[in-house]
Coordinates of C-alpha atoms and ligand atoms in Angstrom, one line a residue:
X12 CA -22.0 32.8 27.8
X13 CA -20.3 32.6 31.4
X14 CA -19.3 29.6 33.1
X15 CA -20.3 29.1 36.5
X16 CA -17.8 26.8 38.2
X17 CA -18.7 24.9 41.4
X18 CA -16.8 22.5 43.6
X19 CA -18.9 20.0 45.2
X20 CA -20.8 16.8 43.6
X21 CA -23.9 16.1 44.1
X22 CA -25.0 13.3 41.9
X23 CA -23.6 14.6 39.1
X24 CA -24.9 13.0 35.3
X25 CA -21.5 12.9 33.0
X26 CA -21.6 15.4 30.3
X27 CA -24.7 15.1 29.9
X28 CA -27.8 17.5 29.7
X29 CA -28.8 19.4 33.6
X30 CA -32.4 18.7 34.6
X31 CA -32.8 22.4 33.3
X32 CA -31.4 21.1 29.6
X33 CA -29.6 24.1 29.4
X34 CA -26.5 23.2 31.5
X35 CA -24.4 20.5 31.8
X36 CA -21.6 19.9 33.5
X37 CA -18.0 18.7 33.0
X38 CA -16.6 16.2 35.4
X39 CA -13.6 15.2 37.3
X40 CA -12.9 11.5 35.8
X41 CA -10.6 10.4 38.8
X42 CA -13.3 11.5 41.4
X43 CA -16.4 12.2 39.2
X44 CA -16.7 15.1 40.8
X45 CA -18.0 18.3 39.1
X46 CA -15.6 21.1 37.5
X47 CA -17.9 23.0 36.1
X48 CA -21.2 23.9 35.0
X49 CA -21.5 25.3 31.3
X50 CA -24.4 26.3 28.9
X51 CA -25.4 24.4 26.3
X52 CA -25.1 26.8 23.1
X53 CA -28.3 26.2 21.1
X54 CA -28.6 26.4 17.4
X55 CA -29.6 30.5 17.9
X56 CA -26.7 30.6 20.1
X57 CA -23.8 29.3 17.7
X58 CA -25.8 32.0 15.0
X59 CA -25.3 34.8 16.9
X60 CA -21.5 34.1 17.7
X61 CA -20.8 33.0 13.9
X62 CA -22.4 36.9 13.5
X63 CA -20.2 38.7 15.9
X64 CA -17.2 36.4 14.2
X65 CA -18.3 37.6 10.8
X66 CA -18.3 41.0 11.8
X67 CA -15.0 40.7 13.7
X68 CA -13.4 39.2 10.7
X69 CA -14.1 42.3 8.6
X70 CA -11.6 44.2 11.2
X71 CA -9.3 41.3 12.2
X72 CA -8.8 40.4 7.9
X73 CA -8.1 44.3 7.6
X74 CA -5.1 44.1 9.4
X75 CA -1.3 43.4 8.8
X76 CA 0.6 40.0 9.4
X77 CA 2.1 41.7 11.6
X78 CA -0.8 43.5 13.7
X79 CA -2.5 40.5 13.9
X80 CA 1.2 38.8 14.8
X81 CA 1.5 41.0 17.4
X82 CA -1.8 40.5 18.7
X83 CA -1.4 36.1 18.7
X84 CA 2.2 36.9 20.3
X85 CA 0.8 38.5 23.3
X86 CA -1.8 36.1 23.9
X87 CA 0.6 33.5 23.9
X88 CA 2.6 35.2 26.3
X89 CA -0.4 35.1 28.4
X90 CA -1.0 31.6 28.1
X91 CA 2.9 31.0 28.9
X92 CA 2.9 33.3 32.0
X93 CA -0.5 31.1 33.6
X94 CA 0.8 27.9 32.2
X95 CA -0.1 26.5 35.8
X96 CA -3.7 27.9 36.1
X97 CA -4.4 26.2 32.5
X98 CA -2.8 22.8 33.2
X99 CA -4.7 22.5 36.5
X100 CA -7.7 22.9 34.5
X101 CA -6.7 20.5 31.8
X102 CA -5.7 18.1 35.3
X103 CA -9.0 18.1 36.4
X104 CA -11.1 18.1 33.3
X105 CA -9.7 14.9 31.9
X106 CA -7.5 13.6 34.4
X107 CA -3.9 13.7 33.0
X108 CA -1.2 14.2 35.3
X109 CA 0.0 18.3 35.7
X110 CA 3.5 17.6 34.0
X111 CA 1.6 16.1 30.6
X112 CA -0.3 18.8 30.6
X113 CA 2.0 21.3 31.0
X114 CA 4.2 19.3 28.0
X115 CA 1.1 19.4 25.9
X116 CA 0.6 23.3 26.2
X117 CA 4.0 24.0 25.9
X118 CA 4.0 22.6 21.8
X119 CA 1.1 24.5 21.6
X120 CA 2.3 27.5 22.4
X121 CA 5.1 27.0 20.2
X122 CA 3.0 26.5 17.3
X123 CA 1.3 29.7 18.2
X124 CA 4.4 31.7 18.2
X125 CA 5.2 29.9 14.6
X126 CA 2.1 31.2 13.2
X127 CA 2.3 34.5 14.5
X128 CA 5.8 34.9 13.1
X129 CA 5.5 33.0 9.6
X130 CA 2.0 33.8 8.0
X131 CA 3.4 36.5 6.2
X132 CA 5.7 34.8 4.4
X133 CA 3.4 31.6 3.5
X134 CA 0.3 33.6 2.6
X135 CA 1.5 37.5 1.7
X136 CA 1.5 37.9 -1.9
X137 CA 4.3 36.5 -4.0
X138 CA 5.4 37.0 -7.4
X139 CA 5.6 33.9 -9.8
X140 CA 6.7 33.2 -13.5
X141 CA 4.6 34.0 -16.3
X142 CA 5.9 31.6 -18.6
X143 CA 7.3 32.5 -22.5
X144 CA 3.6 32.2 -23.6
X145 CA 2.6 35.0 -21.6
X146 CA 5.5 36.9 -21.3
X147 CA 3.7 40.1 -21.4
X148 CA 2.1 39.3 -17.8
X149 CA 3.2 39.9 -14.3
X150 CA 2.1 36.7 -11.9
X151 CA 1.3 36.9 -8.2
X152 CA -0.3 34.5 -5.5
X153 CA -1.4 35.0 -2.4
X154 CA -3.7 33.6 0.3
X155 CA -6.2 35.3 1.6
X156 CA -8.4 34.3 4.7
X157 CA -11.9 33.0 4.3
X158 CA -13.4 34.5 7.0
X159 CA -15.0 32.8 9.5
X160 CA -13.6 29.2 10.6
X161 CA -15.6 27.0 13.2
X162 CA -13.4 24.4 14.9
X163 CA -14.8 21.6 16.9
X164 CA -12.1 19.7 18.9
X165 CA -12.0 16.4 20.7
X166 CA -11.0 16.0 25.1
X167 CA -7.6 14.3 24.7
X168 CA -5.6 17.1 23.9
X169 CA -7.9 19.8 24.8
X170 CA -5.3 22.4 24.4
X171 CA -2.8 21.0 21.5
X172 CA -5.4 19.6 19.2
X173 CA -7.9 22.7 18.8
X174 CA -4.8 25.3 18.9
X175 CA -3.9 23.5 15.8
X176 CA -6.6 24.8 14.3
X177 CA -7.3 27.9 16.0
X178 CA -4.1 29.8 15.5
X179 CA -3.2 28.9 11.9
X180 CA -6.5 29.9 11.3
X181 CA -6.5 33.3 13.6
X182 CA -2.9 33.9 11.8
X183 CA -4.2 33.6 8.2
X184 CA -6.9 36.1 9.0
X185 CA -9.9 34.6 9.9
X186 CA -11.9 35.1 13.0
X187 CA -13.1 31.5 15.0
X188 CA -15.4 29.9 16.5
X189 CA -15.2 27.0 19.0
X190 CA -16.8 24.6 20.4
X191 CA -14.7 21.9 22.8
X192 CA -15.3 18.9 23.9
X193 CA -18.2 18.3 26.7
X194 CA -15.5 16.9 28.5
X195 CA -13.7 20.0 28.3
X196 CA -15.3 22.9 28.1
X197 CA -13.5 25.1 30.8
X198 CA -10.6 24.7 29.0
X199 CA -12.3 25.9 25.8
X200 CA -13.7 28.8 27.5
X201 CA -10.1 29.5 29.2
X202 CA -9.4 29.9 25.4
X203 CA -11.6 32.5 24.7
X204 CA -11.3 34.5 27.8
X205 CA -7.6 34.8 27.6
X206 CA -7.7 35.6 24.2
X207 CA -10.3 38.5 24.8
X208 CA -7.9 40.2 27.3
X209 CA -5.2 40.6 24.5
X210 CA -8.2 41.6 21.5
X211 CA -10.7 43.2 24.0
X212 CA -14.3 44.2 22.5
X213 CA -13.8 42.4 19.5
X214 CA -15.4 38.6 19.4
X215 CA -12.1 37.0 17.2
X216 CA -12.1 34.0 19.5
X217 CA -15.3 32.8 20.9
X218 CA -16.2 29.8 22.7
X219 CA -19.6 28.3 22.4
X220 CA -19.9 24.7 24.7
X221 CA -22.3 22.0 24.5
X222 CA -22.7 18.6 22.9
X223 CA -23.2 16.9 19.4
X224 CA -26.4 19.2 18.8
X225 CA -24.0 22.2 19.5
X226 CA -21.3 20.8 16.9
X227 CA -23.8 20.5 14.8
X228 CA -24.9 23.5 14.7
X229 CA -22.0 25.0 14.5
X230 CA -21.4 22.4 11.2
X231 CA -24.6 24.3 9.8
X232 CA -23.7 27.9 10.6
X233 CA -22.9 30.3 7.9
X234 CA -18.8 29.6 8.5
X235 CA -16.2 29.6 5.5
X236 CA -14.6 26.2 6.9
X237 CA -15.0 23.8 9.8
X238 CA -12.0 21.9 11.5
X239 CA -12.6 19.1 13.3
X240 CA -10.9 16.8 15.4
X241 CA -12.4 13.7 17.2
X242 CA -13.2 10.3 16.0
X243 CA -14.4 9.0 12.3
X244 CA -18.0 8.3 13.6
X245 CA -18.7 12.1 14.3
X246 CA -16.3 13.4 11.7
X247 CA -18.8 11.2 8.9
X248 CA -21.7 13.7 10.4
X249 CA -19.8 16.9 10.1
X250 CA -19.3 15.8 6.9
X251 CA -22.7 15.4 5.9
X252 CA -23.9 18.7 7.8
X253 CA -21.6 20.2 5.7
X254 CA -22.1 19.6 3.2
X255 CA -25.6 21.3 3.3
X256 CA -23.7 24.8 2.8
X257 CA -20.8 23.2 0.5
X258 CA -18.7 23.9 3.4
X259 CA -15.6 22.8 3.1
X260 CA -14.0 20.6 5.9
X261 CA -10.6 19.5 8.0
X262 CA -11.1 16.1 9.4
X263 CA -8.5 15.1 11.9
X264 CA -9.8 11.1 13.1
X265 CA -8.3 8.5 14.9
X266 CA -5.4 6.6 14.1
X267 CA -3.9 2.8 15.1
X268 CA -0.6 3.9 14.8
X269 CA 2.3 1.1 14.7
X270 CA 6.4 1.8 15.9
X271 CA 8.3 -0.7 14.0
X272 CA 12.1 -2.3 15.4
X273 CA 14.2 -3.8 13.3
X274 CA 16.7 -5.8 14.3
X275 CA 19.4 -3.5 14.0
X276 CA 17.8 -0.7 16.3
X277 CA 18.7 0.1 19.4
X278 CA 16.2 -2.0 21.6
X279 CA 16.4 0.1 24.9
X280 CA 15.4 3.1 23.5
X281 CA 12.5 1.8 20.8
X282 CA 11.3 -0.2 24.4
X283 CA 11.3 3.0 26.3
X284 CA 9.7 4.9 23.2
X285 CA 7.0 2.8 22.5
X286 CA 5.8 2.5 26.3
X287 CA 5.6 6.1 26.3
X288 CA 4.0 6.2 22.9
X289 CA 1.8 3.7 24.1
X290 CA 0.6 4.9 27.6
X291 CA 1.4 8.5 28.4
X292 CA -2.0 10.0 28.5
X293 CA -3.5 7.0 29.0
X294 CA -2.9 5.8 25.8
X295 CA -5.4 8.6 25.0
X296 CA -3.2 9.7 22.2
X297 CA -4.6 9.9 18.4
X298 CA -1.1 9.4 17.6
X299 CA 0.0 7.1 20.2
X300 CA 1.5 3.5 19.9
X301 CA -1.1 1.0 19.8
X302 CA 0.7 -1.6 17.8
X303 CA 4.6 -2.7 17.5
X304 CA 5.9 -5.1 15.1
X305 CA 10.1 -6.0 16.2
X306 CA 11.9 -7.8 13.6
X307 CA 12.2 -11.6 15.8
X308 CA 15.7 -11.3 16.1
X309 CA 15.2 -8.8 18.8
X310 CA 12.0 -9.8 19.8
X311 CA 12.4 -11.4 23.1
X312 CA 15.3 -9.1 24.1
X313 CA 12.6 -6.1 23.2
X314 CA 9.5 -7.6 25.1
X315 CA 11.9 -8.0 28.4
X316 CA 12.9 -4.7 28.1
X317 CA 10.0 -3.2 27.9
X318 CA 8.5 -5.8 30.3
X319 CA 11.0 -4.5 33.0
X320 CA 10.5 -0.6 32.1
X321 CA 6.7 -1.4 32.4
X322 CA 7.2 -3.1 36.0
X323 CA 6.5 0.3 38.2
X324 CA 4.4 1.8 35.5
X325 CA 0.4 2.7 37.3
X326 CA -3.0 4.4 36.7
X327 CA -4.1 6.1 39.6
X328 CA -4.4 9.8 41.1
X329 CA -0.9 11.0 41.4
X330 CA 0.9 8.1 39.1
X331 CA 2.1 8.9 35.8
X332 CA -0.7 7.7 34.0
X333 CA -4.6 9.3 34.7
X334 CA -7.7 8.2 34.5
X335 CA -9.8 7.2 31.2
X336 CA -11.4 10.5 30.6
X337 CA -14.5 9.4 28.9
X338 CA -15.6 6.7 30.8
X339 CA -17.6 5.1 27.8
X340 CA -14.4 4.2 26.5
X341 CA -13.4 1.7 29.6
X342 CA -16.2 -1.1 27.8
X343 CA -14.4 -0.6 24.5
X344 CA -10.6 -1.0 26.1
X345 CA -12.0 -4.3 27.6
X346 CA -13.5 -5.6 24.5
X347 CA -10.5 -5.1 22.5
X348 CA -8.5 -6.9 24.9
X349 CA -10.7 -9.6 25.4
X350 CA -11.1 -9.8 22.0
X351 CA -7.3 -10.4 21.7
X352 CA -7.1 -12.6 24.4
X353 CA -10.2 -14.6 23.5
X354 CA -7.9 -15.4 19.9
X355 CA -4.8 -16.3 21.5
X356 CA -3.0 -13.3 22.4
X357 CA -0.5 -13.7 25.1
X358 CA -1.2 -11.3 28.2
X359 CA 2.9 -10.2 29.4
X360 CA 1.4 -7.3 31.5
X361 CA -2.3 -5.9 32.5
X362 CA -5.5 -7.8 30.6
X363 CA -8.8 -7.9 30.9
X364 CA -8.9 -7.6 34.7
X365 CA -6.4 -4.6 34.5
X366 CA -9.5 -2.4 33.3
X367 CA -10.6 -0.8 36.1
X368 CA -13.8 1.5 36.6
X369 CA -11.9 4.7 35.8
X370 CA -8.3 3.8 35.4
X371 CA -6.7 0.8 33.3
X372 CA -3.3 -0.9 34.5
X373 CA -1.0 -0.9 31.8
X374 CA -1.5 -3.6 29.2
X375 CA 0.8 -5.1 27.4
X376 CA 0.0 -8.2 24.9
X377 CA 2.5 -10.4 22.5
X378 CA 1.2 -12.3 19.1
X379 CA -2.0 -10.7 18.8
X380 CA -4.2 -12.0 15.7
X381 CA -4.3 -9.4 13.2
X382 CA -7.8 -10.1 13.1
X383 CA -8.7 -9.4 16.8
X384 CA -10.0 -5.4 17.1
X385 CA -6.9 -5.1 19.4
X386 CA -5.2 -4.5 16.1
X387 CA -8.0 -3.6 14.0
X388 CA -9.3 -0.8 15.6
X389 CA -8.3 2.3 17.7
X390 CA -8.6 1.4 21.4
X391 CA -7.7 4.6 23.5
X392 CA -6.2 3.1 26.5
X393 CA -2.8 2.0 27.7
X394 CA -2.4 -1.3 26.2
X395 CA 0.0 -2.1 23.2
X396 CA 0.1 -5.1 21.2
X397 CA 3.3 -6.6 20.2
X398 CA 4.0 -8.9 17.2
X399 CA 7.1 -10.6 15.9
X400 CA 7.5 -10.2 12.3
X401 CA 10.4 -12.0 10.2
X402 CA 11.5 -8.7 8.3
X403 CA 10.9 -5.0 7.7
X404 CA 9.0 -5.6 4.2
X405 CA 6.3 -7.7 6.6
X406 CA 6.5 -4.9 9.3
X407 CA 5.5 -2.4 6.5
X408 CA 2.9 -4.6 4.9
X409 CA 1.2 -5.2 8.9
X410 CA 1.4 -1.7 9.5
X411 CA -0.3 -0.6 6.4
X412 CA -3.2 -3.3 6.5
X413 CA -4.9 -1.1 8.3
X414 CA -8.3 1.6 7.1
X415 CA -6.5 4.4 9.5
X416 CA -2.9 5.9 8.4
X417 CA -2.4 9.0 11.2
X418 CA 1.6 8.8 11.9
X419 CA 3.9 5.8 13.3
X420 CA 7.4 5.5 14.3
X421 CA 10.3 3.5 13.0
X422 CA 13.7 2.2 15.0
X423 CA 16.5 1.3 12.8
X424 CA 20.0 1.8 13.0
X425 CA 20.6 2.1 9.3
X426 CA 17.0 1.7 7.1
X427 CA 14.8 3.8 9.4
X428 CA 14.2 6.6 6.4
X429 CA 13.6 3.5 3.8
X430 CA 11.1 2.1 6.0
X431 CA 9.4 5.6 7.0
X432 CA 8.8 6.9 3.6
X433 CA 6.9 3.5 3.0
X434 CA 4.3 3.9 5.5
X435 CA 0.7 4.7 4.7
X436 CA 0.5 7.9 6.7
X437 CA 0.2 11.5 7.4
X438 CA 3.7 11.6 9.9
X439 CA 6.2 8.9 11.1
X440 CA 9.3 9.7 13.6
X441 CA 12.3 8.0 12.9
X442 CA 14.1 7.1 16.4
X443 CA 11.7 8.8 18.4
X444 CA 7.8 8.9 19.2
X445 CA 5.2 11.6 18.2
X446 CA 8.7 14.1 17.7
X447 CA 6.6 15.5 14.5
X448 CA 3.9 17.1 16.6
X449 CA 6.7 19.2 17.9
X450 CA 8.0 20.8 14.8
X451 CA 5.9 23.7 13.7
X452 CA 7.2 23.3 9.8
X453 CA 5.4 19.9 9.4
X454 CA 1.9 19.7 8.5
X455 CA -0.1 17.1 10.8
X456 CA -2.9 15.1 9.9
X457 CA -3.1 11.8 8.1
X458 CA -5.2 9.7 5.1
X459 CA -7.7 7.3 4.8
X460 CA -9.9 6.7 7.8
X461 CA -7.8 9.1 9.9
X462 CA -9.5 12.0 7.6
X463 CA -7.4 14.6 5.5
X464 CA -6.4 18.1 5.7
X465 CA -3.6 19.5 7.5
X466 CA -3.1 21.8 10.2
X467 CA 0.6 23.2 11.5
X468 CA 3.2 24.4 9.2
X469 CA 2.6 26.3 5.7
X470 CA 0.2 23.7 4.8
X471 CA -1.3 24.6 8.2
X472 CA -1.5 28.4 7.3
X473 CA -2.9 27.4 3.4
X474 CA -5.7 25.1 4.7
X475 CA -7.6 28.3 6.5
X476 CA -7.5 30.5 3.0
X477 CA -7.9 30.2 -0.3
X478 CA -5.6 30.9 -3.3
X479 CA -6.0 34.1 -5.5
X480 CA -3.6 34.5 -8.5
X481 CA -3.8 38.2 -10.1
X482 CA -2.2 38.9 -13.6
X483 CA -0.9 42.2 -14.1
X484 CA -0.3 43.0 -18.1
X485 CA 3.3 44.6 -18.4
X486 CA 3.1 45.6 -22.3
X487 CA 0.7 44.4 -25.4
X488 CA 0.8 41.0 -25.9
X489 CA 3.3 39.9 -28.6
X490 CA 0.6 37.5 -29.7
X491 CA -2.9 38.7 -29.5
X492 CA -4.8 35.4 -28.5
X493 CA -7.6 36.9 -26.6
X494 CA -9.4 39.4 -28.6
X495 CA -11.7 38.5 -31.4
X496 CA -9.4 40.2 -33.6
X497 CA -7.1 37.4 -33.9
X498 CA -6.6 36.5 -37.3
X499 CA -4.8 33.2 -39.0
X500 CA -1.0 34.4 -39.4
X501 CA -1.6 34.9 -35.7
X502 CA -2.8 31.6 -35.1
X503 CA 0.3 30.2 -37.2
X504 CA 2.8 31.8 -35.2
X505 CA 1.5 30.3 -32.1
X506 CA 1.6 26.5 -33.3
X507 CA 5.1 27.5 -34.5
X508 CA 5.9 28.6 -30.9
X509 CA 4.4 25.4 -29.3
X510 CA 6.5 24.0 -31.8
X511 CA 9.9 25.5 -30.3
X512 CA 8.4 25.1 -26.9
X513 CA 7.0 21.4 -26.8
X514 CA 7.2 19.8 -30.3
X515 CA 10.5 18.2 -29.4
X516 CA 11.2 15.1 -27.5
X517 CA 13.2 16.2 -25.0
X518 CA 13.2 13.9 -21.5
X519 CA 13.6 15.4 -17.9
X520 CA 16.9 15.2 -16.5
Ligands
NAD4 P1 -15.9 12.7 19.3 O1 -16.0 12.4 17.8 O2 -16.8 11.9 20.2 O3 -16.2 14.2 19.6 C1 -15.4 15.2 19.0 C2 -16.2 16.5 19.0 O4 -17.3 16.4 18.2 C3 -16.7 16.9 20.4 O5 -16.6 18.3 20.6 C4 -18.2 16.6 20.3 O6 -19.1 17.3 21.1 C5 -18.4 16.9 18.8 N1 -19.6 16.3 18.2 C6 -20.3 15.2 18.6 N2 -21.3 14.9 17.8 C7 -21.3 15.9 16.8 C8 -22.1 16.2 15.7 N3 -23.1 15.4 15.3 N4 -21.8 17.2 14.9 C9 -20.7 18.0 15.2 N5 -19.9 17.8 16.3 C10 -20.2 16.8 17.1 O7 -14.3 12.5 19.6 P2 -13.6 12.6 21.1 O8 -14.0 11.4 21.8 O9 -13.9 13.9 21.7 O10 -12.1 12.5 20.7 C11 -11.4 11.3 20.6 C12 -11.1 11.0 19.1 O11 -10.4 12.1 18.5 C13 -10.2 9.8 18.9 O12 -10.6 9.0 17.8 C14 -8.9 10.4 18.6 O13 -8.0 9.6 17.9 C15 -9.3 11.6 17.8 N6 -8.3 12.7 17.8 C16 -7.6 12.9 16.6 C17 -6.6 13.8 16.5 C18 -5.9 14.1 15.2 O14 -5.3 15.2 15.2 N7 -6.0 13.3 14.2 C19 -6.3 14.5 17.7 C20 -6.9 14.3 18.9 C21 -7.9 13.3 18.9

């Protein structure tokens, strides 16, 4: 399972099967040139590795928290100490400019560290209250791990995204294995490599690359749980593979995230927030900006502002914003566009001729129909649609008339926690973009069409185990309920305690 990597392009086919159909390669998407040349795992392949993992987890679950702690500690030293040899990797595998990727590996290795240093208190066991009914009893939880966890993760955030996964899971015991995104599999394999210097000769983190048929075989394999990240369409087929083995599943899908301004907020700052939210990476962000409603009082003052923060904003090698990655996605971008355009949405910035054949101009459009898939549906580039609504309760109601609910953002001097805790999603940020993806306490993922599960945070730690209560007697039971010697005066006694306990009509306070 070595990677061969090799400079120079020929005529290179884009992630797609080599004429030998058991390479392919990953390309450069500003240059289309080739990165690297990869195996494609077969079905045999992503056996074997779930194996080794299986055996591997039998050693790595032995461990302590704080072995295994240890261990997650070092290797993110590792991955902090060669931050620039990872984000130049990331660079050229999809295209993002150095300083986003070295942003986007920084939270990651944050969240590592968190793991490392909290899944003992989540998951170690903890004692609980019996309750007066069984009073005799002794109560404990704990998590334990479930053994093997296969995580399939998307190109955007090639580092971020599957960490999300990977070191909750590693943390709560289990062993992994991963298969990135085509578009990125040398950073997958990065993964893997560094993580075997730390835990040498013992197959905790393996990478296995390929395409769907690689996924899916990895869907299929005997694992105890399989995260995946990417979009809806493929996250419906993990589904269904899994569910051949009852295996349970994470989906983390898309999103059509709004940022809301009301008319109280400050205007600079939401302006500045949302172009970021909207175009940094692209606008290759599962919980980027793709849609801002501003209360019309501000409206005007908002779409200047952001108009004039926009004005020296470009996509091209060396500017702040990269390539499209995948360059399927370039038809999509301009049939979402044209779709708004073609209804009546007003072009400020950008448009249909901003979409270029691997980089899209920033795009932004005022009074989009709600009906045009510029709103509708997630488009993955660096366009935002902005609306005018006549008050909050109509920003909320836009914002939730939608399938997806990943996170959002809110401006408001005053209502912003009103308006947040009313939102249809997994995460919103009040006076700030995407600041939730940063905080290794919150759990991240979202509802509805953006799939369900969490990663990060004790929810993070919970999702990769599975609950185990134990009862410990402490003395004879002053009732004897479970024996077959029970006899009536028993019986009596316990309606008369159910009596005392719940017969009454007390309320909460
Ligand atoms: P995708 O669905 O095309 O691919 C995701 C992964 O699934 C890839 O590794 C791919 O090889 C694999 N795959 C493809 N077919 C498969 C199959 N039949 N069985 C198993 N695996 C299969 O998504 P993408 O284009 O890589 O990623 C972009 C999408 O990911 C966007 O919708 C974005 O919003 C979403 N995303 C979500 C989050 C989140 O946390 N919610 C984070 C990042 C990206």
């Amino acid at each position: 399972m070595t990677a061969t990597v090799e400079s120079t392009s020929t005529t290179p086919v884009a992630n797609a099967p080599g004429p030998d159909r058991e390479t392919f390669t990953s390309l450069d998407p500003a240059t289309g040139d080739i990165v690297g040349t990869h195996p494609i795992h077969t079905k045999a392949d992503v056996d074997d590795a779930v194996a080794r993992a299986r055996e591997a987890a039998a050693w790595w679950g032995a461990l302590s928290f704080k072995e295994r702690g240890e261990y997650l500690l070092t290797w993110r030293s590792v991955i902090t100490r060669r931050i620039a040899q990872l984000s130049e990797l990331s660079h050229r595998e999809t295209g993002k400019p150095h300083g986003d990727a070295i942003l986007e590996i920084g939270i990651a290795i944050d969240h590592i560290a968190w793991a490392a240093k909290h899944a003992e208190k989540v998951l170690g066991q903890q004692k609980v209250s019996s309750g007066l009914v069984m009073a005799n009893q002794s109560a404990y939880v704990q998590y334990n791990a479930l053994g093997v966890v296969g995580v399939i993760g998307p190109w955007n955030y090639p580092v971020f995204t599957p960490l999300g996964s990977i070191a909750y899971a590693l943390a709560a015991g289990n062993t992994v294995v991963f298969k990135p995104s085509e578009y990125t599999p040398g950073v997958g394999r990065w993964l893997a490599d560094t993580f075997s210097e730390v835990v040498a000769g013992r197959p905790v983190l393996q990478t296995v690359t390929g395409l769907g048929e690689t996924g899916n075989a990895l869907c299929v394999a005997d694992v105890d749980k399989l995260a995946f990240t990417g979009s809806g369409r493929t996250g419906r087929k993990v589904m269904a593979a899994c569910a051949e083995n009852l295996t349970p599943v994470i989906i983390e899908a898309g999103g059509k995230d709004s940022l809301i301004v009301d008319e109280d907020a400050d205007v600079k700052a939401a302006a500045e927030a949302a172009l970021w939210g909207g175009m940094s990476n692209a606008g290759q962000t599962c919980i980027g900006t793709e849609r801002v409603y501003v209360h019309e009082r501000v409206f005007d003052e908002f779409v200047r502002e952001i108009t004039e923060q926009a004005k020296d904003l470009k996509a091209a090698p060396g500017e702040k914003l990269g390539p499209a990655t995948m360059p399927s996605q370039l038809d999509i971008i301009r049939s979402h566009v044209q779709d708004a355009v073609d209804k009546g949405a007003n072009v400020v910035m950008g448009g249909p001729t901003a979409i270029g054949e691997r980089f899209v101009q920033p795009t932004i459009l005022t009074h989009v129909p709600e009906d045009s898939t510029e709103i509708t549906e997630e488009t993955f580039g660096p366009t935002l649609a902005i609306n005018p609504v006549k008050d909050m309760d109509e920003a909320i109601a836009l914002t939730n008339a939608t399938a997806y609910g990943l996170a959002g953002a809110v401006f408001s001097a005053k209502r912003g926690m009103e308006i947040a805790q009313q939102i249809r999603s997994g995460m919103t940020s009040i006076n700030s973009v995407i600041a939730f993806a940063g905080v290794p306490t919150l759990p991240f993922g979202g509802v509805g069409e953006s799939g369900f599960g969490r990663i990060h945070g004790p929810d993070g730690l919970k999702e990769f185990t599975y609950a185990k209560a134990i009862t410990k007697q402490k003395f004879k039971p002053v009732l004897a309920l479970t024996t077959f010697a029970r006899d009536a005066a028993t019986e009596k006694r316990l309606v008369t305690l159910l009596n005392v306990l719940h017969g009454g009509s007390k309320t909460l306070k």
